[in-house]
Coordinates of N, CA and C in Angstrom, one line a residue:
M248 N 0.9 -1.2 0.0 CA 0.0 0.0 0.0 C 0.9 1.3 0.0
T249 N 0.5 2.2 -0.8 CA 1.3 3.5 -0.8 C 1.0 4.3 0.3
H250 N 2.0 4.8 1.1 CA 1.9 5.6 2.2 C 1.5 7.1 1.7
L251 N 0.7 7.8 2.6 CA 0.3 9.1 2.1 C 1.5 10.0 1.9
K252 N 2.6 9.8 2.6 CA 3.7 10.7 2.4 C 4.5 10.4 1.0
E253 N 4.1 9.3 0.4 CA 4.7 9.0 -0.9 C 3.9 9.4 -2.1
L254 N 2.7 10.0 -1.7 CA 1.9 10.5 -2.8 C 2.5 11.7 -3.4
P255 N 2.6 11.9 -4.7 CA 3.2 13.1 -5.4 C 2.3 14.3 -5.2
L256 N 2.9 15.4 -5.3 CA 2.1 16.7 -5.2 C 1.0 16.7 -6.2
Q257 N 1.2 16.0 -7.3 CA 0.1 16.0 -8.4 C -1.2 15.4 -7.9
A258 N -1.1 14.7 -6.8 CA -2.4 14.1 -6.3 C -3.3 15.1 -5.8
L259 N -2.8 16.3 -5.5 CA -3.7 17.4 -5.0 C -4.4 18.1 -6.1
Q260 N -5.6 18.6 -5.8 CA -6.3 19.5 -6.7 C -6.4 20.9 -6.2
F261 N -6.7 21.8 -7.0 CA -6.7 23.2 -6.6 C -7.9 23.9 -7.1
Y262 N -8.6 24.7 -6.3 CA -9.7 25.4 -6.8 C -9.6 26.8 -6.2
A263 N -10.3 27.7 -7.0 CA -10.3 29.2 -6.7 C -11.6 29.5 -5.9
T264 N -11.4 30.3 -4.8 CA -12.6 30.7 -4.1 C -13.4 31.8 -4.8
A265 N -14.5 32.1 -4.3 CA -15.3 33.2 -4.8 C -14.6 34.5 -4.2
P266 N -14.8 35.6 -4.9 CA -14.2 36.9 -4.4 C -14.7 37.3 -3.1
Y267 N -13.8 37.9 -2.3 CA -14.2 38.4 -1.0 C -13.4 39.7 -0.7
P268 N -13.8 40.5 0.2 CA -13.1 41.8 0.5 C -11.7 41.5 0.9
C269 N -10.7 42.3 0.3 CA -9.3 42.1 0.7 C -9.1 42.6 2.2
S270 N -8.3 41.9 2.9 CA -8.0 42.3 4.3 C -7.0 43.4 4.4
Y271 N -6.3 43.6 3.3 CA -5.1 44.5 3.4 C -5.1 45.8 2.6
L272 N -5.8 45.7 1.4 CA -5.9 46.8 0.6 C -7.4 47.2 0.4
Q273 N -7.7 48.4 0.7 CA -9.1 48.9 0.8 C -9.7 48.9 -0.6
D274 N -11.0 48.7 -0.7 CA -11.7 48.7 -2.0 C -11.2 47.7 -3.0
R275 N -10.6 46.6 -2.6 CA -10.2 45.6 -3.5 C -10.8 44.3 -3.2
Q276 N -11.0 43.4 -4.1 CA -11.5 42.1 -4.0 C -10.4 41.1 -4.0
A277 N -10.5 40.1 -3.2 CA -9.4 39.1 -3.3 C -10.0 37.7 -3.5
R278 N -9.2 36.8 -4.0 CA -9.6 35.4 -4.2 C -8.3 34.5 -3.8
S279 N -8.6 33.3 -3.4 CA -7.5 32.4 -3.0 C -7.6 31.1 -3.8
Q280 N -6.4 30.5 -4.0 CA -6.4 29.2 -4.5 C -6.1 28.2 -3.5
V281 N -6.9 27.2 -3.3 CA -6.9 26.3 -2.1 C -6.5 24.9 -2.6
A282 N -5.6 24.3 -1.8 CA -5.1 22.9 -2.1 C -6.1 21.9 -1.4
T283 N -6.6 20.9 -2.2 CA -7.5 19.9 -1.6 C -7.1 18.6 -2.2
P284 N -7.4 17.5 -1.6 CA -8.2 17.5 -0.3 C -7.1 17.7 0.8
S285 N -7.6 18.3 1.9 CA -6.7 18.9 2.9 C -6.0 17.7 3.7
H286 N -6.7 16.6 3.7 CA -6.0 15.4 4.5 C -4.8 14.9 3.8
L287 N -4.5 15.3 2.5 CA -3.3 14.9 1.8 C -2.2 15.9 1.9
V288 N -2.5 17.1 2.5 CA -1.5 18.0 2.7 C -0.7 17.8 4.0
H289 N 0.1 16.7 4.0 CA 0.9 16.3 5.1 C 2.1 17.2 5.1
S290 N 3.1 17.0 6.1 CA 4.2 17.9 6.3 C 5.1 18.0 5.0
D291 N 5.3 16.9 4.3 CA 6.2 16.9 3.2 C 5.6 17.7 2.0
A292 N 4.3 17.4 1.7 CA 3.6 18.1 0.7 C 3.4 19.6 1.0
Y293 N 3.2 19.9 2.3 CA 3.1 21.3 2.7 C 4.4 22.0 2.5
S294 N 5.5 21.4 2.9 CA 6.8 22.1 2.7 C 7.0 22.4 1.2
D295 N 6.6 21.5 0.3 CA 6.7 21.7 -1.1 C 5.8 22.9 -1.5
L296 N 4.6 23.0 -0.9 CA 3.7 24.0 -1.3 C 4.1 25.4 -0.8
V297 N 4.7 25.4 0.3 CA 5.2 26.7 0.9 C 6.3 27.3 0.0
T298 N 7.2 26.4 -0.7 CA 8.2 26.9 -1.5 C 7.6 27.4 -2.8
R299 N 6.3 27.1 -3.0 CA 5.6 27.6 -4.3 C 4.6 28.8 -3.9
G300 N 4.7 29.3 -2.7 CA 4.0 30.4 -2.3 C 2.7 30.3 -1.6
F301 N 2.5 29.0 -1.1 CA 1.3 28.8 -0.3 C 1.5 29.0 1.1
R302 N 0.4 29.2 1.9 CA 0.4 29.4 3.3 C -0.7 28.5 3.9
R303 N -0.7 28.5 5.3 CA -1.7 27.7 5.9 C -2.6 28.6 6.9
S304 N -3.9 28.3 6.9 CA -4.8 28.9 7.9 C -5.6 27.7 8.5
G305 N -5.3 27.3 9.7 CA -6.0 26.1 10.1 C -5.7 24.9 9.2
M306 N -6.8 24.2 8.8 CA -6.6 23.1 7.9 C -6.5 23.5 6.4
F307 N -6.6 24.7 6.1 CA -6.7 25.2 4.7 C -5.3 25.7 4.3
T308 N -4.9 25.2 3.1 CA -3.6 25.6 2.5 C -3.9 26.4 1.2
Y309 N -3.5 27.6 1.1 CA -3.9 28.5 0.1 C -2.8 29.4 -0.3
R310 N -3.0 30.2 -1.5 CA -2.2 31.2 -1.9 C -3.1 32.2 -2.6
P311 N -2.7 33.5 -2.6 CA -3.5 34.5 -3.3 C -3.7 34.1 -4.8
Y312 N -4.9 34.4 -5.2 CA -5.2 34.1 -6.7 C -6.2 35.2 -7.1
C313 N -5.8 36.5 -7.0 CA -6.7 37.6 -7.2 C -6.7 38.0 -8.7
D314 N -7.8 38.5 -9.1 CA -8.0 39.0 -10.4 C -7.3 40.3 -10.6
G315 N -6.3 40.4 -11.5 CA -5.6 41.7 -11.8 C -4.8 42.3 -10.7
C316 N -4.4 41.5 -9.7 CA -3.6 42.1 -8.6 C -2.5 41.0 -8.2
Q317 N -1.3 41.5 -8.1 CA -0.3 40.5 -7.6 C 0.5 41.3 -6.4
A318 N -0.2 42.0 -5.6 CA 0.4 42.8 -4.5 C 1.1 41.8 -3.5
C319 N 0.5 40.7 -3.2 CA 1.0 39.8 -2.2 C 2.2 38.9 -2.8
V320 N 3.3 39.2 -2.2 CA 4.5 38.5 -2.7 C 5.1 37.7 -1.5
P321 N 5.3 36.4 -1.7 CA 5.9 35.5 -0.7 C 7.3 36.0 -0.4
L322 N 7.6 36.0 0.9 CA 9.0 36.5 1.3 C 9.5 35.5 2.3
R323 N 10.8 35.2 2.2 CA 11.6 34.4 3.1 C 12.9 35.0 3.4
V324 N 13.5 34.6 4.5 CA 14.7 35.1 5.0 C 15.7 34.0 4.9
P325 N 16.9 34.0 4.2 CA 17.9 33.1 4.3 C 18.7 33.3 5.6
V326 N 18.6 32.4 6.5 CA 19.0 32.6 7.9 C 20.6 32.8 8.0
D327 N 21.4 32.1 7.2 CA 22.8 32.3 7.3 C 23.3 33.6 6.8
A328 N 22.6 34.2 5.8 CA 23.0 35.5 5.3 C 22.4 36.6 6.1
F329 N 21.4 36.4 6.9 CA 20.7 37.5 7.6 C 21.6 38.2 8.5
T330 N 21.6 39.6 8.5 CA 22.3 40.4 9.3 C 21.3 41.4 10.0
P331 N 21.1 41.4 11.3 CA 20.2 42.3 12.0 C 20.6 43.8 11.8
S332 N 19.6 44.6 11.6 CA 19.8 46.1 11.6 C 20.1 46.6 12.9
R333 N 20.4 47.8 13.1 CA 20.7 48.4 14.4 C 19.4 48.4 15.2
T334 N 18.2 48.7 14.6 CA 17.0 48.6 15.3 C 16.7 47.2 15.7
Q335 N 16.9 46.2 14.9 CA 16.7 44.8 15.3 C 17.6 44.4 16.4
R336 N 18.9 44.9 16.4 CA 19.7 44.5 17.5 C 19.3 45.2 18.8
R337 N 18.7 46.3 18.8 CA 18.1 47.0 20.0 C 16.9 46.2 20.4
C338 N 16.2 45.6 19.5 CA 15.0 44.8 19.8 C 15.5 43.5 20.6
M339 N 16.5 42.9 20.0 CA 17.0 41.7 20.7 C 17.5 42.0 22.1
A340 N 18.2 43.1 22.3 CA 18.7 43.5 23.6 C 17.5 43.8 24.6
K341 N 16.5 44.4 24.0 CA 15.4 44.8 24.9 C 14.5 43.6 25.3
H342 N 14.3 42.7 24.4 CA 13.4 41.6 24.7 C 14.1 40.2 24.9
G343 N 15.4 40.3 24.9 CA 16.2 39.0 25.0 C 16.0 38.2 26.3
S344 N 15.5 38.9 27.3 CA 15.3 38.3 28.6 C 14.0 37.4 28.7
L345 N 13.2 37.5 27.6 CA 12.0 36.8 27.6 C 12.3 35.3 27.6
R346 N 11.5 34.6 28.4 CA 11.7 33.1 28.6 C 10.7 32.4 27.6
T347 N 11.2 31.4 26.8 CA 10.4 30.8 25.8 C 10.1 29.4 26.3
R348 N 8.9 28.9 25.8 CA 8.6 27.5 26.0 C 7.8 27.0 24.8
V349 N 8.3 26.0 24.2 CA 7.7 25.4 23.0 C 6.8 24.2 23.3
L350 N 5.6 24.3 22.8 CA 4.6 23.3 23.1 C 4.0 22.8 21.8
N351 N 3.4 21.6 21.9 CA 2.5 21.2 20.8 C 1.2 22.1 20.8
L352 N 0.5 22.1 19.7 CA -0.7 23.0 19.7 C -1.7 22.5 20.7
C353 N -2.1 23.4 21.5 CA -3.1 23.1 22.5 C -3.8 24.4 22.9
F354 N -5.0 24.3 23.5 CA -5.8 25.4 24.0 C -5.4 25.8 25.4
V355 N -5.0 27.0 25.6 CA -4.7 27.5 26.9 C -5.5 28.8 27.2
P356 N -6.4 28.8 28.2 CA -7.2 30.0 28.3 C -6.4 31.3 28.4
E357 N -5.3 31.3 29.0 CA -4.5 32.6 29.0 C -4.1 33.1 27.6
H358 N -3.8 32.1 26.7 CA -3.4 32.4 25.4 C -4.6 33.1 24.7
Y359 N -5.8 32.5 24.9 CA -7.0 33.0 24.2 C -7.3 34.5 24.7
Q360 N -7.2 34.7 26.0 CA -7.4 36.1 26.5 C -6.4 37.1 25.9
L361 N -5.1 36.7 25.8 CA -4.1 37.5 25.2 C -4.5 37.7 23.7
Y362 N -4.9 36.8 23.0 CA -5.3 36.9 21.6 C -6.5 37.9 21.5
L363 N -7.5 37.9 22.4 CA -8.5 38.8 22.2 C -8.0 40.2 22.5
R364 N -7.2 40.4 23.5 CA -6.6 41.7 23.8 C -5.8 42.3 22.6
Y365 N -5.1 41.4 22.0 CA -4.3 41.8 20.8 C -5.2 42.2 19.6
Q366 N -6.2 41.4 19.4 CA -7.1 41.7 18.3 C -7.9 43.0 18.5
N367 N -8.4 43.2 19.8 CA -9.1 44.4 20.1 C -8.3 45.7 19.9
S368 N -7.0 45.6 20.2 CA -6.1 46.7 20.1 C -5.6 46.9 18.7
R369 N -5.2 45.8 18.0 CA -4.5 46.0 16.7 C -5.5 45.9 15.5
H370 N -6.6 45.1 15.7 CA -7.4 44.9 14.6 C -8.9 45.0 15.0
A371 N -9.2 46.1 15.7 CA -10.5 46.3 16.2 C -11.5 46.5 15.0
G372 N -12.6 45.9 15.0 CA -13.6 46.1 13.9 C -13.4 45.2 12.7
G373 N -12.3 44.3 12.9 CA -12.1 43.4 11.7 C -12.8 42.1 11.9
G374 N -13.5 41.9 13.0 CA -14.2 40.7 13.2 C -13.5 39.7 14.1
M375 N -12.2 39.7 14.1 CA -11.4 38.7 14.8 C -11.3 39.1 16.3
D376 N -11.6 40.4 16.6 CA -11.6 40.9 18.0 C -12.7 40.3 18.8
H377 N -13.6 39.6 18.1 CA -14.7 38.9 18.8 C -14.8 37.4 18.6
D378 N -13.7 36.9 18.1 CA -13.7 35.4 17.8 C -14.1 34.6 19.1
S379 N -14.9 33.6 18.8 CA -15.2 32.7 19.8 C -14.1 31.7 20.0
I380 N -14.1 30.9 21.0 CA -13.1 29.9 21.3 C -13.0 29.0 20.1
D381 N -14.2 28.5 19.5 CA -14.2 27.6 18.3 C -13.5 28.3 17.1
Q382 N -13.7 29.6 16.9 CA -13.1 30.3 15.8 C -11.5 30.4 16.1
Y383 N -11.1 30.7 17.2 CA -9.7 30.8 17.6 C -9.0 29.4 17.4
T384 N -9.7 28.4 17.8 CA -9.1 27.0 17.7 C -9.1 26.6 16.3
Q385 N -10.1 26.8 15.5 CA -10.0 26.5 14.1 C -8.9 27.3 13.3
F386 N -8.7 28.5 13.7 CA -7.8 29.4 13.0 C -6.4 29.1 13.3
L387 N -6.1 28.8 14.6 CA -4.7 28.6 15.0 C -4.3 27.2 15.6
L388 N -5.2 26.5 16.1 CA -4.8 25.2 16.8 C -5.1 24.0 16.1
Q389 N -5.5 24.1 14.8 CA -5.8 22.9 14.0 C -4.7 22.8 12.9
S390 N -4.1 21.7 12.8 CA -3.0 21.5 11.8 C -2.8 20.1 11.5
R391 N -2.5 19.8 10.3 CA -2.0 18.4 9.9 C -0.6 18.3 9.6
V392 N 0.2 19.5 9.9 CA 1.6 19.5 9.6 C 2.3 19.6 11.0
N393 N 3.7 19.7 10.9 CA 4.5 19.8 12.1 C 4.5 21.2 12.6
S394 N 3.5 21.5 13.6 CA 3.3 22.8 14.1 C 3.7 22.9 15.6
R395 N 4.1 24.1 15.9 CA 4.5 24.3 17.3 C 3.9 25.6 17.8
L396 N 3.7 25.6 19.1 CA 3.2 26.9 19.8 C 4.3 27.4 20.7
V397 N 4.7 28.6 20.6 CA 5.8 29.1 21.4 C 5.3 30.3 22.3
E398 N 5.5 30.1 23.6 CA 5.1 31.1 24.6 C 6.5 31.9 24.9
F399 N 6.2 33.2 25.1 CA 7.2 34.1 25.5 C 6.7 34.8 26.8
H400 N 7.5 34.5 27.9 CA 7.1 35.1 29.2 C 8.1 36.1 29.7
Q401 N 7.7 37.1 30.3 CA 8.6 38.0 31.0 C 8.8 37.3 32.4
P402 N 10.1 37.1 32.7 CA 10.5 36.3 33.9 C 9.9 37.0 35.2
A403 N 9.7 36.1 36.2 CA 9.3 36.7 37.5 C 10.3 37.7 38.0
Q404 N 9.8 38.7 38.6 CA 10.7 39.8 39.2 C 10.2 40.2 40.5
E405 N 11.1 40.4 41.5 CA 10.9 40.9 42.8 C 9.5 40.3 43.4
G406 N 9.5 39.1 43.3 CA 8.3 38.4 43.9 C 7.1 38.4 43.1
R407 N 7.1 39.1 42.0 CA 5.9 39.0 41.1 C 6.1 37.8 40.1
P408 N 5.0 37.2 39.8 CA 5.0 36.0 38.9 C 5.4 36.4 37.4
E409 N 5.8 35.4 36.7 CA 6.1 35.7 35.3 C 4.8 36.0 34.6
V410 N 5.0 36.7 33.5 CA 3.8 37.3 32.8 C 3.9 36.9 31.3
L411 N 2.8 36.3 30.8 CA 2.8 35.9 29.3 C 2.7 37.2 28.5
K412 N 3.7 37.4 27.5 CA 3.8 38.5 26.6 C 3.4 38.3 25.2
M413 N 3.7 37.1 24.7 CA 3.5 36.8 23.3 C 3.4 35.3 23.1
V414 N 2.6 35.0 22.0 CA 2.5 33.6 21.6 C 2.7 33.6 20.0
S415 N 3.5 32.6 19.6 CA 3.7 32.5 18.2 C 3.3 31.0 17.8
I416 N 2.6 30.9 16.6 CA 2.5 29.6 16.0 C 3.4 29.4 14.8
V417 N 4.1 28.4 14.8 CA 5.2 28.2 13.8 C 5.2 26.7 13.3
D418 N 5.2 26.7 12.0 CA 5.3 25.4 11.3 C 6.8 25.0 11.0
V419 N 7.1 23.7 11.2 CA 8.5 23.3 10.9 C 8.5 22.6 9.5
L420 N 9.2 23.1 8.6 CA 9.2 22.6 7.2 C 10.5 21.8 7.0
N421 N 10.5 21.2 5.8 CA 11.8 20.5 5.4 C 12.9 21.4 5.3
D422 N 12.7 22.6 4.8 CA 13.8 23.6 4.6 C 13.7 24.8 5.5
G423 N 12.9 24.9 6.5 CA 12.9 26.1 7.3 C 11.7 26.1 8.2
L424 N 11.5 27.3 8.8 CA 10.3 27.5 9.7 C 9.4 28.5 8.9
S425 N 8.1 28.2 9.2 CA 7.1 29.1 8.6 C 6.3 29.8 9.7
A426 N 6.4 31.2 9.7 CA 5.7 32.0 10.7 C 4.2 32.0 10.4
V427 N 3.4 31.3 11.1 CA 2.0 31.2 10.9 C 1.2 32.4 11.4
Y428 N 1.4 32.7 12.7 CA 0.7 33.8 13.3 C 1.4 34.1 14.7
T429 N 1.4 35.4 15.1 CA 1.9 35.8 16.3 C 1.0 36.9 16.9
F430 N 0.7 36.7 18.2 CA -0.1 37.7 18.9 C 0.5 38.0 20.2
Y431 N 0.4 39.3 20.7 CA 1.1 39.7 21.9 C 0.4 40.8 22.6
E432 N 1.0 41.0 23.9 CA 0.4 42.2 24.7 C 0.6 43.4 24.0
P433 N -0.5 44.2 23.7 CA -0.4 45.4 23.0 C 0.2 46.6 23.9
E434 N 1.5 46.6 24.1 CA 2.1 47.6 24.9 C 2.8 48.7 24.1
D435 N 2.8 49.9 24.5 CA 3.6 50.9 23.8 C 5.1 50.6 24.0
K436 N 5.8 51.0 22.9 CA 7.3 50.9 22.9 C 7.8 49.5 23.0
A437 N 7.0 48.5 22.7 CA 7.4 47.2 22.6 C 7.5 46.8 21.2
S438 N 8.4 45.8 20.9 CA 8.7 45.3 19.6 C 8.5 43.8 19.5
Y439 N 7.5 43.3 20.1 CA 7.3 41.9 20.3 C 7.3 41.1 18.9
G440 N 6.6 41.7 17.9 CA 6.4 41.0 16.6 C 7.8 40.9 16.0
T441 N 8.6 41.9 16.0 CA 9.9 41.8 15.4 C 10.8 40.9 16.2
Y442 N 10.7 40.8 17.5 CA 11.5 39.9 18.3 C 11.1 38.4 18.0
S443 N 9.9 38.2 17.7 CA 9.4 36.8 17.4 C 10.1 36.4 16.1
V444 N 10.1 37.2 15.1 CA 10.8 36.8 13.8 C 12.3 36.6 14.1
L445 N 12.9 37.5 14.8 CA 14.3 37.3 15.1 C 14.6 36.0 15.9
W446 N 13.7 35.7 16.8 CA 13.8 34.4 17.5 C 13.7 33.2 16.6
Q447 N 12.7 33.3 15.6 CA 12.6 32.2 14.7 C 13.8 32.0 13.8
I448 N 14.4 33.1 13.4 CA 15.7 33.1 12.6 C 16.7 32.4 13.4
E449 N 16.9 32.7 14.6 CA 17.9 32.0 15.5 C 17.5 30.5 15.7
Q450 N 16.3 30.2 15.8 CA 15.9 28.8 15.9 C 16.2 28.0 14.7
A451 N 15.8 28.6 13.5 CA 16.1 28.0 12.3 C 17.7 27.7 12.1
R452 N 18.5 28.7 12.4 CA 19.9 28.5 12.4 C 20.3 27.4 13.3
S453 N 19.8 27.3 14.5 CA 20.2 26.3 15.4 C 19.7 24.9 14.9
M454 N 18.7 24.8 14.2 CA 18.1 23.6 13.6 C 18.8 23.2 12.3
R455 N 19.7 24.1 11.8 CA 20.3 24.0 10.5 C 19.3 23.9 9.4
L456 N 18.3 24.8 9.5 CA 17.3 25.0 8.4 C 17.6 26.3 7.7
P457 N 17.6 26.3 6.4 CA 18.1 27.6 5.7 C 17.2 28.8 5.7
Y458 N 15.8 28.6 5.9 CA 14.9 29.7 5.6 C 13.9 29.9 6.7
V459 N 13.5 31.1 6.9 CA 12.3 31.4 7.6 C 11.3 32.1 6.7
Y460 N 10.2 31.5 6.5 CA 9.1 32.0 5.6 C 8.2 32.9 6.4
L461 N 8.1 34.2 5.9 CA 7.3 35.2 6.6 C 5.9 35.5 6.0
G462 N 5.5 34.6 5.1 CA 4.2 34.8 4.4 C 4.3 35.8 3.3
Y463 N 3.3 36.7 3.2 CA 3.2 37.6 2.1 C 3.6 39.0 2.5
W464 N 4.5 39.6 1.7 CA 4.9 41.0 1.8 C 4.0 41.8 0.8
I465 N 3.4 42.9 1.4 CA 2.5 43.8 0.5 C 3.1 45.2 0.8
E466 N 3.7 45.7 -0.3 CA 4.4 47.0 -0.2 C 3.4 48.1 0.2
Q467 N 2.2 48.0 -0.3 CA 1.2 49.1 0.0 C 0.5 49.0 1.3
S468 N 0.8 47.9 2.1 CA 0.2 47.7 3.3 C 1.1 47.9 4.5
N469 N 0.8 48.8 5.4 CA 1.6 49.1 6.6 C 1.7 47.8 7.4
K470 N 0.6 47.0 7.4 CA 0.6 45.8 8.3 C 1.6 44.8 7.8
M471 N 1.9 44.8 6.6 CA 2.8 43.8 6.0 C 4.2 44.3 5.6
N472 N 4.3 45.5 5.5 CA 5.6 46.2 4.9 C 6.8 45.9 5.8
Y473 N 6.5 45.7 7.1 CA 7.6 45.5 8.0 C 8.6 44.3 7.7
K474 N 8.0 43.3 7.0 CA 8.7 42.1 6.6 C 9.9 42.4 5.8
S475 N 9.9 43.4 5.0 CA 11.0 43.8 4.1 C 12.2 44.3 4.9
G476 N 12.0 44.5 6.2 CA 13.1 45.0 7.0 C 14.1 43.9 7.4
F477 N 13.7 42.7 7.1 CA 14.6 41.6 7.5 C 15.5 41.3 6.2
R478 N 16.7 41.7 6.3 CA 17.6 41.6 5.1 C 18.9 40.8 5.4
P479 N 19.3 40.2 4.3 CA 18.7 40.1 3.0 C 17.5 39.2 3.0
H480 N 16.6 39.3 2.1 CA 15.4 38.4 2.0 C 15.2 38.1 0.5
Q481 N 14.4 37.1 0.3 CA 14.1 36.6 -1.1 C 12.6 36.7 -1.3
L482 N 12.3 37.1 -2.6 CA 10.8 37.2 -3.0 C 10.6 36.2 -4.1
L483 N 9.4 35.6 -4.0 CA 9.0 34.6 -5.0 C 8.4 35.3 -6.2
Q484 N 9.0 35.4 -7.3 CA 8.5 36.1 -8.5 C 8.6 35.2 -9.7
D485 N 7.5 35.0 -10.3 CA 7.4 34.2 -11.5 C 7.9 32.8 -11.3
G486 N 7.7 32.2 -10.1 CA 8.1 30.9 -9.7 C 9.5 30.7 -9.3
R487 N 10.3 31.8 -9.1 CA 11.6 31.8 -8.7 C 11.9 32.6 -7.5
W488 N 12.6 32.1 -6.5 CA 13.0 32.9 -5.3 C 14.2 33.8 -5.7
L489 N 14.0 35.1 -5.6 CA 15.1 36.0 -6.1 C 15.4 36.9 -4.9
T490 N 16.7 37.2 -4.7 CA 17.2 38.0 -3.6 C 16.8 39.5 -3.9
A491 N 16.1 40.1 -3.0 CA 15.7 41.5 -3.2 C 16.8 42.4 -3.2
T492 N 16.7 43.5 -4.1 CA 17.9 44.4 -4.1 C 17.5 45.6 -3.3

């Protein structure tokens, strides 16, 4: 009997969704191309799909498939070539004392409350600030691939208990790590999101994995434009990963 992991990528089928409002560019319609059936998207197949510009949301593996728009560009960081900027070095110094713990995907009430605070602060009115536990679980805690949940805690100080500051969901690929989603305490003057990416780059280096995949870079979107600050980086253009100039 053929094992699922031996099935070629050609065993998958792809369909385009109906148009829906774009989450990043106002007054635009988006569509996605979804890989099916989802139960065949195991870790090896998913690794291949990510190198072709796909991403994961829960059990769904997709990539942008918009009519007349190519604003979403897959971006990855070659970890051995990466050099942190001055700002990124300051970020590492500022948040380097955070204690990390890596878990399998699981529901933790404290994580869910942090997620709601983050959504209410950073994405209020987008719908996700009122996600139910079921919606949160389906979005972040369901996976058929090699996924991990990473907690970042501020250590206990002067008799006060440690405090959860950030949670990242990360997929482990054959050639790197894929940043699925990160949410954190919405504090002023903190750079938790940047620190999460820097931490993943160091983790990939320690695991001898060559890349960290940061999803889609959108030049016109302030929410996504920060990704280009990790240099050097590569962009997927016309099916080829090219180092950005």
